[in-house]
């Protein structure tokens, strides 16, 4: 069964608002990671290259887990917290992953194929 990756970003009016978004949503991120079935990664973090951007990375065990997340109270809490901080721009994509492998081989060399 393929995993699902969410990659997104949100931009805010300034760096201070971005930092508040990361701070305010930290507890919700933690609860999502530790309590929602199928959540493997869930991180909303300050982008070190774009001062007003939060970069989003999510990894879900499967599509059903992601669908359940969209119905979960933590999703609603996250959405409400972020909307309340007034993002000025957003971009988002979901990807279905059918194959994966480590980036590095056992000998430490970079793997160039899956």
Short mmCIF file of N, CA and C in Angstrom, two decimals:
data_model
loop_
_atom_site.label_atom_id
_atom_site.label_comp_id
_atom_site.label_asym_id
_atom_site.label_seq_id
_atom_site.Cartn_x
_atom_site.Cartn_y
_atom_site.Cartn_z
N UNK A 1 0.85 -1.18 0.00
CA UNK A 1 0.00 0.00 0.00
C UNK A 1 0.90 1.24 0.00
N UNK A 2 0.67 2.20 -0.90
CA UNK A 2 1.54 3.38 -0.98
C UNK A 2 1.34 4.33 0.20
N UNK A 3 2.45 4.92 0.62
CA UNK A 3 2.39 5.99 1.61
C UNK A 3 2.01 7.29 0.90
N UNK A 4 1.59 8.29 1.68
CA UNK A 4 1.23 9.60 1.13
C UNK A 4 2.09 10.66 1.79
N UNK A 5 2.71 11.49 0.95
CA UNK A 5 3.51 12.62 1.41
C UNK A 5 2.76 13.90 1.11
N UNK A 6 2.70 14.78 2.08
CA UNK A 6 2.19 16.14 1.87
C UNK A 6 3.39 17.07 1.94
N UNK A 7 3.54 17.91 0.93
CA UNK A 7 4.56 18.94 0.96
C UNK A 7 3.85 20.26 0.67
N UNK A 8 4.07 21.25 1.52
CA UNK A 8 3.35 22.51 1.38
C UNK A 8 4.13 23.64 2.03
N UNK A 9 3.65 24.84 1.80
CA UNK A 9 4.15 25.97 2.58
C UNK A 9 3.04 26.98 2.78
N UNK A 10 3.22 27.77 3.83
CA UNK A 10 2.35 28.90 4.12
C UNK A 10 3.26 30.10 4.32
N UNK A 11 2.87 31.23 3.79
CA UNK A 11 3.62 32.46 4.00
C UNK A 11 2.78 33.42 4.83
N UNK A 12 3.47 34.17 5.68
CA UNK A 12 2.83 35.12 6.58
C UNK A 12 3.37 36.51 6.30
N UNK A 13 2.74 37.51 6.89
CA UNK A 13 3.11 38.90 6.61
C UNK A 13 4.55 39.21 6.99
N UNK A 14 5.06 38.52 8.01
CA UNK A 14 6.42 38.81 8.46
C UNK A 14 6.98 37.62 9.24
N UNK A 15 8.24 37.71 9.59
CA UNK A 15 8.92 36.63 10.30
C UNK A 15 8.33 36.41 11.70
N UNK A 16 7.94 37.47 12.36
CA UNK A 16 7.37 37.34 13.71
C UNK A 16 6.07 36.53 13.68
N UNK A 17 5.24 36.77 12.68
CA UNK A 17 3.98 36.02 12.57
C UNK A 17 4.27 34.57 12.22
N UNK A 18 5.24 34.37 11.33
CA UNK A 18 5.66 32.99 11.01
C UNK A 18 6.10 32.26 12.27
N UNK A 19 6.93 32.92 13.07
CA UNK A 19 7.42 32.29 14.30
C UNK A 19 6.28 31.98 15.26
N UNK A 20 5.31 32.85 15.33
CA UNK A 20 4.13 32.61 16.18
C UNK A 20 3.34 31.41 15.66
N UNK A 21 3.25 31.26 14.34
CA UNK A 21 2.54 30.11 13.76
C UNK A 21 3.23 28.80 14.16
N UNK A 22 4.54 28.78 14.10
CA UNK A 22 5.28 27.57 14.48
C UNK A 22 5.09 27.30 15.98
N UNK A 23 5.23 28.32 16.80
CA UNK A 23 5.08 28.16 18.25
C UNK A 23 3.67 27.71 18.62
N UNK A 24 2.68 28.38 18.07
CA UNK A 24 1.28 28.10 18.43
C UNK A 24 0.82 26.71 18.00
N UNK A 25 1.37 26.21 16.92
CA UNK A 25 0.91 24.92 16.41
C UNK A 25 1.76 23.74 16.89
N UNK A 26 2.85 24.00 17.60
CA UNK A 26 3.71 22.92 18.08
C UNK A 26 2.97 21.85 18.86
N UNK A 27 2.14 22.22 19.83
CA UNK A 27 1.41 21.19 20.58
C UNK A 27 0.45 20.37 19.70
N UNK A 28 -0.16 21.00 18.72
CA UNK A 28 -1.07 20.27 17.82
C UNK A 28 -0.26 19.32 16.94
N UNK A 29 0.90 19.79 16.48
CA UNK A 29 1.76 18.92 15.68
C UNK A 29 2.13 17.67 16.47
N UNK A 30 2.52 17.87 17.74
CA UNK A 30 2.93 16.75 18.58
C UNK A 30 1.78 15.76 18.78
N UNK A 31 0.59 16.27 19.07
CA UNK A 31 -0.55 15.38 19.27
C UNK A 31 -0.88 14.60 17.99
N UNK A 32 -0.80 15.28 16.85
CA UNK A 32 -1.06 14.60 15.58
C UNK A 32 -0.05 13.48 15.38
N UNK A 33 1.22 13.77 15.58
CA UNK A 33 2.28 12.77 15.41
C UNK A 33 2.11 11.56 16.32
N UNK A 34 1.74 11.83 17.56
CA UNK A 34 1.75 10.75 18.56
C UNK A 34 0.41 10.08 18.78
N UNK A 35 -0.67 10.71 18.35
CA UNK A 35 -1.99 10.15 18.65
C UNK A 35 -2.81 9.73 17.44
N UNK A 36 -2.50 10.27 16.26
CA UNK A 36 -3.31 9.90 15.09
C UNK A 36 -2.75 8.66 14.42
N UNK A 37 -3.58 7.62 14.27
CA UNK A 37 -3.12 6.41 13.60
C UNK A 37 -2.67 6.71 12.17
N UNK A 38 -1.54 6.13 11.80
CA UNK A 38 -1.05 6.27 10.43
C UNK A 38 -0.18 7.49 10.19
N UNK A 39 -0.04 8.36 11.17
CA UNK A 39 0.82 9.53 11.01
C UNK A 39 2.26 9.12 11.30
N UNK A 40 3.12 9.24 10.30
CA UNK A 40 4.53 8.88 10.45
C UNK A 40 5.41 10.11 10.64
N UNK A 41 5.03 11.23 10.05
CA UNK A 41 5.75 12.51 10.19
C UNK A 41 4.73 13.63 10.07
N UNK A 42 4.92 14.70 10.83
CA UNK A 42 4.02 15.84 10.77
C UNK A 42 4.78 17.04 11.31
N UNK A 43 5.30 17.87 10.41
CA UNK A 43 6.18 18.95 10.83
C UNK A 43 5.87 20.23 10.06
N UNK A 44 5.57 21.28 10.80
CA UNK A 44 5.39 22.62 10.26
C UNK A 44 6.54 23.43 10.84
N UNK A 45 7.51 23.82 10.01
CA UNK A 45 8.75 24.42 10.52
C UNK A 45 9.09 25.71 9.78
N UNK A 46 9.81 26.58 10.47
CA UNK A 46 10.27 27.82 9.86
C UNK A 46 11.27 27.50 8.75
N UNK A 47 11.06 28.10 7.60
CA UNK A 47 11.98 27.93 6.48
C UNK A 47 13.20 28.82 6.73
N UNK A 48 14.40 28.27 6.75
CA UNK A 48 15.58 29.09 7.04
C UNK A 48 15.98 30.03 5.90
N UNK A 49 15.39 29.85 4.73
CA UNK A 49 15.77 30.67 3.57
C UNK A 49 14.74 31.73 3.20
N UNK A 50 13.50 31.53 3.61
CA UNK A 50 12.43 32.48 3.32
C UNK A 50 11.86 32.92 4.66
N UNK A 51 12.17 34.14 5.09
CA UNK A 51 11.89 34.56 6.47
C UNK A 51 10.43 34.51 6.91
N UNK A 52 9.49 34.57 6.00
CA UNK A 52 8.08 34.57 6.41
C UNK A 52 7.36 33.26 6.09
N UNK A 53 8.12 32.20 5.78
CA UNK A 53 7.52 30.94 5.31
C UNK A 53 7.61 29.82 6.34
N UNK A 54 6.50 29.08 6.45
CA UNK A 54 6.46 27.81 7.18
C UNK A 54 6.40 26.71 6.13
N UNK A 55 7.33 25.78 6.23
CA UNK A 55 7.35 24.63 5.32
C UNK A 55 6.67 23.45 6.02
N UNK A 56 5.85 22.74 5.29
CA UNK A 56 5.06 21.64 5.85
C UNK A 56 5.54 20.32 5.24
N UNK A 57 5.79 19.35 6.11
CA UNK A 57 6.13 18.00 5.67
C UNK A 57 5.28 17.02 6.48
N UNK A 58 4.52 16.21 5.77
CA UNK A 58 3.72 15.17 6.41
C UNK A 58 3.96 13.85 5.69
N UNK A 59 3.99 12.77 6.44
CA UNK A 59 4.08 11.44 5.86
C UNK A 59 3.03 10.57 6.54
N UNK A 60 2.17 9.98 5.71
CA UNK A 60 1.06 9.15 6.20
C UNK A 60 1.24 7.73 5.70
N UNK A 61 0.89 6.80 6.57
CA UNK A 61 1.03 5.38 6.27
C UNK A 61 0.29 4.99 4.98
N UNK A 62 -0.87 5.60 4.76
CA UNK A 62 -1.66 5.29 3.58
C UNK A 62 -2.72 6.39 3.39
N UNK A 63 -3.43 6.30 2.29
CA UNK A 63 -4.44 7.31 1.96
C UNK A 63 -5.56 7.34 2.99
N UNK A 64 -5.97 6.18 3.49
CA UNK A 64 -7.04 6.13 4.49
C UNK A 64 -6.65 6.89 5.76
N UNK A 65 -5.39 6.81 6.16
CA UNK A 65 -4.93 7.55 7.34
C UNK A 65 -5.03 9.05 7.12
N UNK A 66 -4.65 9.50 5.93
CA UNK A 66 -4.74 10.92 5.61
C UNK A 66 -6.20 11.38 5.59
N UNK A 67 -7.07 10.59 4.99
CA UNK A 67 -8.49 10.94 4.96
C UNK A 67 -9.04 11.05 6.39
N UNK A 68 -8.66 10.12 7.25
CA UNK A 68 -9.10 10.18 8.65
C UNK A 68 -8.56 11.43 9.34
N UNK A 69 -7.33 11.82 9.01
CA UNK A 69 -6.75 13.04 9.59
C UNK A 69 -7.61 14.26 9.25
N UNK A 70 -8.09 14.34 8.02
CA UNK A 70 -8.89 15.49 7.61
C UNK A 70 -10.22 15.58 8.36
N UNK A 71 -10.62 14.49 9.00
CA UNK A 71 -11.84 14.48 9.80
C UNK A 71 -11.55 14.62 11.30
N UNK A 72 -10.29 14.63 11.66
CA UNK A 72 -9.87 14.62 13.07
C UNK A 72 -9.91 16.02 13.68
N UNK A 73 -10.14 16.08 14.96
CA UNK A 73 -10.18 17.36 15.66
C UNK A 73 -8.85 18.11 15.59
N UNK A 74 -7.72 17.38 15.52
CA UNK A 74 -6.42 18.07 15.45
C UNK A 74 -6.25 18.79 14.12
N UNK A 75 -6.80 18.23 13.05
CA UNK A 75 -6.76 18.93 11.76
C UNK A 75 -7.54 20.24 11.87
N UNK A 76 -8.72 20.20 12.46
CA UNK A 76 -9.53 21.41 12.62
C UNK A 76 -8.82 22.43 13.50
N UNK A 77 -8.19 21.96 14.58
CA UNK A 77 -7.45 22.87 15.45
C UNK A 77 -6.29 23.53 14.71
N UNK A 78 -5.56 22.75 13.92
CA UNK A 78 -4.42 23.29 13.16
C UNK A 78 -4.91 24.32 12.15
N UNK A 79 -5.93 23.96 11.41
CA UNK A 79 -6.49 24.87 10.40
C UNK A 79 -6.92 26.18 11.06
N UNK A 80 -7.65 26.09 12.16
CA UNK A 80 -8.14 27.30 12.83
C UNK A 80 -6.99 28.16 13.35
N UNK A 81 -5.98 27.52 13.92
CA UNK A 81 -4.83 28.28 14.44
C UNK A 81 -4.11 29.01 13.32
N UNK A 82 -3.90 28.33 12.21
CA UNK A 82 -3.16 28.95 11.11
C UNK A 82 -3.98 30.03 10.42
N UNK A 83 -5.25 29.77 10.17
CA UNK A 83 -6.11 30.78 9.54
C UNK A 83 -6.17 32.03 10.41
N UNK A 84 -6.21 31.82 11.72
CA UNK A 84 -6.25 32.95 12.66
C UNK A 84 -5.02 33.84 12.60
N UNK A 85 -3.91 33.30 12.07
CA UNK A 85 -2.68 34.09 11.95
C UNK A 85 -2.54 34.73 10.57
N UNK A 86 -3.51 34.52 9.72
CA UNK A 86 -3.59 35.22 8.44
C UNK A 86 -2.52 34.93 7.42
N UNK A 87 -2.39 33.69 6.97
CA UNK A 87 -1.40 33.43 5.91
C UNK A 87 -1.69 34.29 4.69
N UNK A 88 -0.63 34.76 4.06
CA UNK A 88 -0.76 35.62 2.88
C UNK A 88 -0.67 34.82 1.58
N UNK A 89 -0.12 33.61 1.66
CA UNK A 89 -0.01 32.74 0.48
C UNK A 89 0.14 31.30 0.96
N UNK A 90 -0.34 30.38 0.14
CA UNK A 90 -0.17 28.96 0.44
C UNK A 90 0.09 28.20 -0.85
N UNK A 91 0.73 27.08 -0.72
CA UNK A 91 0.96 26.14 -1.82
C UNK A 91 0.99 24.76 -1.20
N UNK A 92 0.40 23.77 -1.86
CA UNK A 92 0.38 22.42 -1.29
C UNK A 92 0.22 21.36 -2.36
N UNK A 93 0.81 20.20 -2.07
CA UNK A 93 0.70 19.04 -2.95
C UNK A 93 0.69 17.79 -2.09
N UNK A 94 0.03 16.73 -2.60
CA UNK A 94 0.13 15.42 -1.99
C UNK A 94 0.70 14.47 -3.04
N UNK A 95 1.52 13.54 -2.58
CA UNK A 95 2.18 12.58 -3.45
C UNK A 95 1.97 11.18 -2.91
N UNK A 96 1.70 10.26 -3.81
CA UNK A 96 1.57 8.86 -3.44
C UNK A 96 2.92 8.19 -3.72
N UNK A 97 3.46 7.51 -2.72
CA UNK A 97 4.79 6.92 -2.84
C UNK A 97 4.66 5.40 -2.87
N UNK A 98 5.04 4.82 -3.98
CA UNK A 98 4.93 3.36 -4.09
C UNK A 98 6.26 2.66 -3.86
N UNK A 99 7.37 3.40 -3.92
CA UNK A 99 8.69 2.81 -3.67
C UNK A 99 9.53 3.80 -2.89
N UNK A 100 10.43 3.27 -2.07
CA UNK A 100 11.37 4.12 -1.37
C UNK A 100 12.61 3.30 -1.02
N UNK A 101 13.69 4.00 -0.72
CA UNK A 101 14.91 3.35 -0.27
C UNK A 101 15.75 4.38 0.47
N UNK A 102 16.70 3.93 1.27
CA UNK A 102 17.60 4.87 1.94
C UNK A 102 18.41 5.65 0.91
N UNK A 103 18.78 6.86 1.25
CA UNK A 103 19.61 7.68 0.35
C UNK A 103 21.03 7.11 0.29
N UNK A 104 21.51 6.60 1.44
CA UNK A 104 22.88 6.09 1.51
C UNK A 104 22.89 4.57 1.63
N UNK A 105 23.83 3.96 0.93
CA UNK A 105 24.03 2.52 1.03
C UNK A 105 24.75 2.19 2.34
N UNK A 106 24.84 0.91 2.66
CA UNK A 106 25.50 0.47 3.90
C UNK A 106 26.96 0.93 3.96
N UNK A 107 27.60 1.09 2.80
CA UNK A 107 29.00 1.53 2.79
C UNK A 107 29.14 3.05 2.86
N UNK A 108 28.01 3.77 2.98
CA UNK A 108 28.03 5.23 3.09
C UNK A 108 27.96 5.97 1.77
N UNK A 109 28.02 5.27 0.67
CA UNK A 109 27.92 5.91 -0.63
C UNK A 109 26.48 6.32 -0.93
N UNK A 110 26.33 7.35 -1.72
CA UNK A 110 25.01 7.82 -2.10
C UNK A 110 24.39 6.84 -3.08
N UNK A 111 23.15 6.47 -2.81
CA UNK A 111 22.41 5.59 -3.70
C UNK A 111 21.83 6.46 -4.82
N UNK A 112 22.02 6.07 -6.06
CA UNK A 112 21.54 6.87 -7.18
C UNK A 112 20.29 6.32 -7.83
N UNK A 113 19.86 5.13 -7.41
CA UNK A 113 18.61 4.56 -7.91
C UNK A 113 17.85 3.96 -6.74
N UNK A 114 16.54 3.84 -6.89
CA UNK A 114 15.73 3.22 -5.85
C UNK A 114 16.03 1.74 -5.82
#
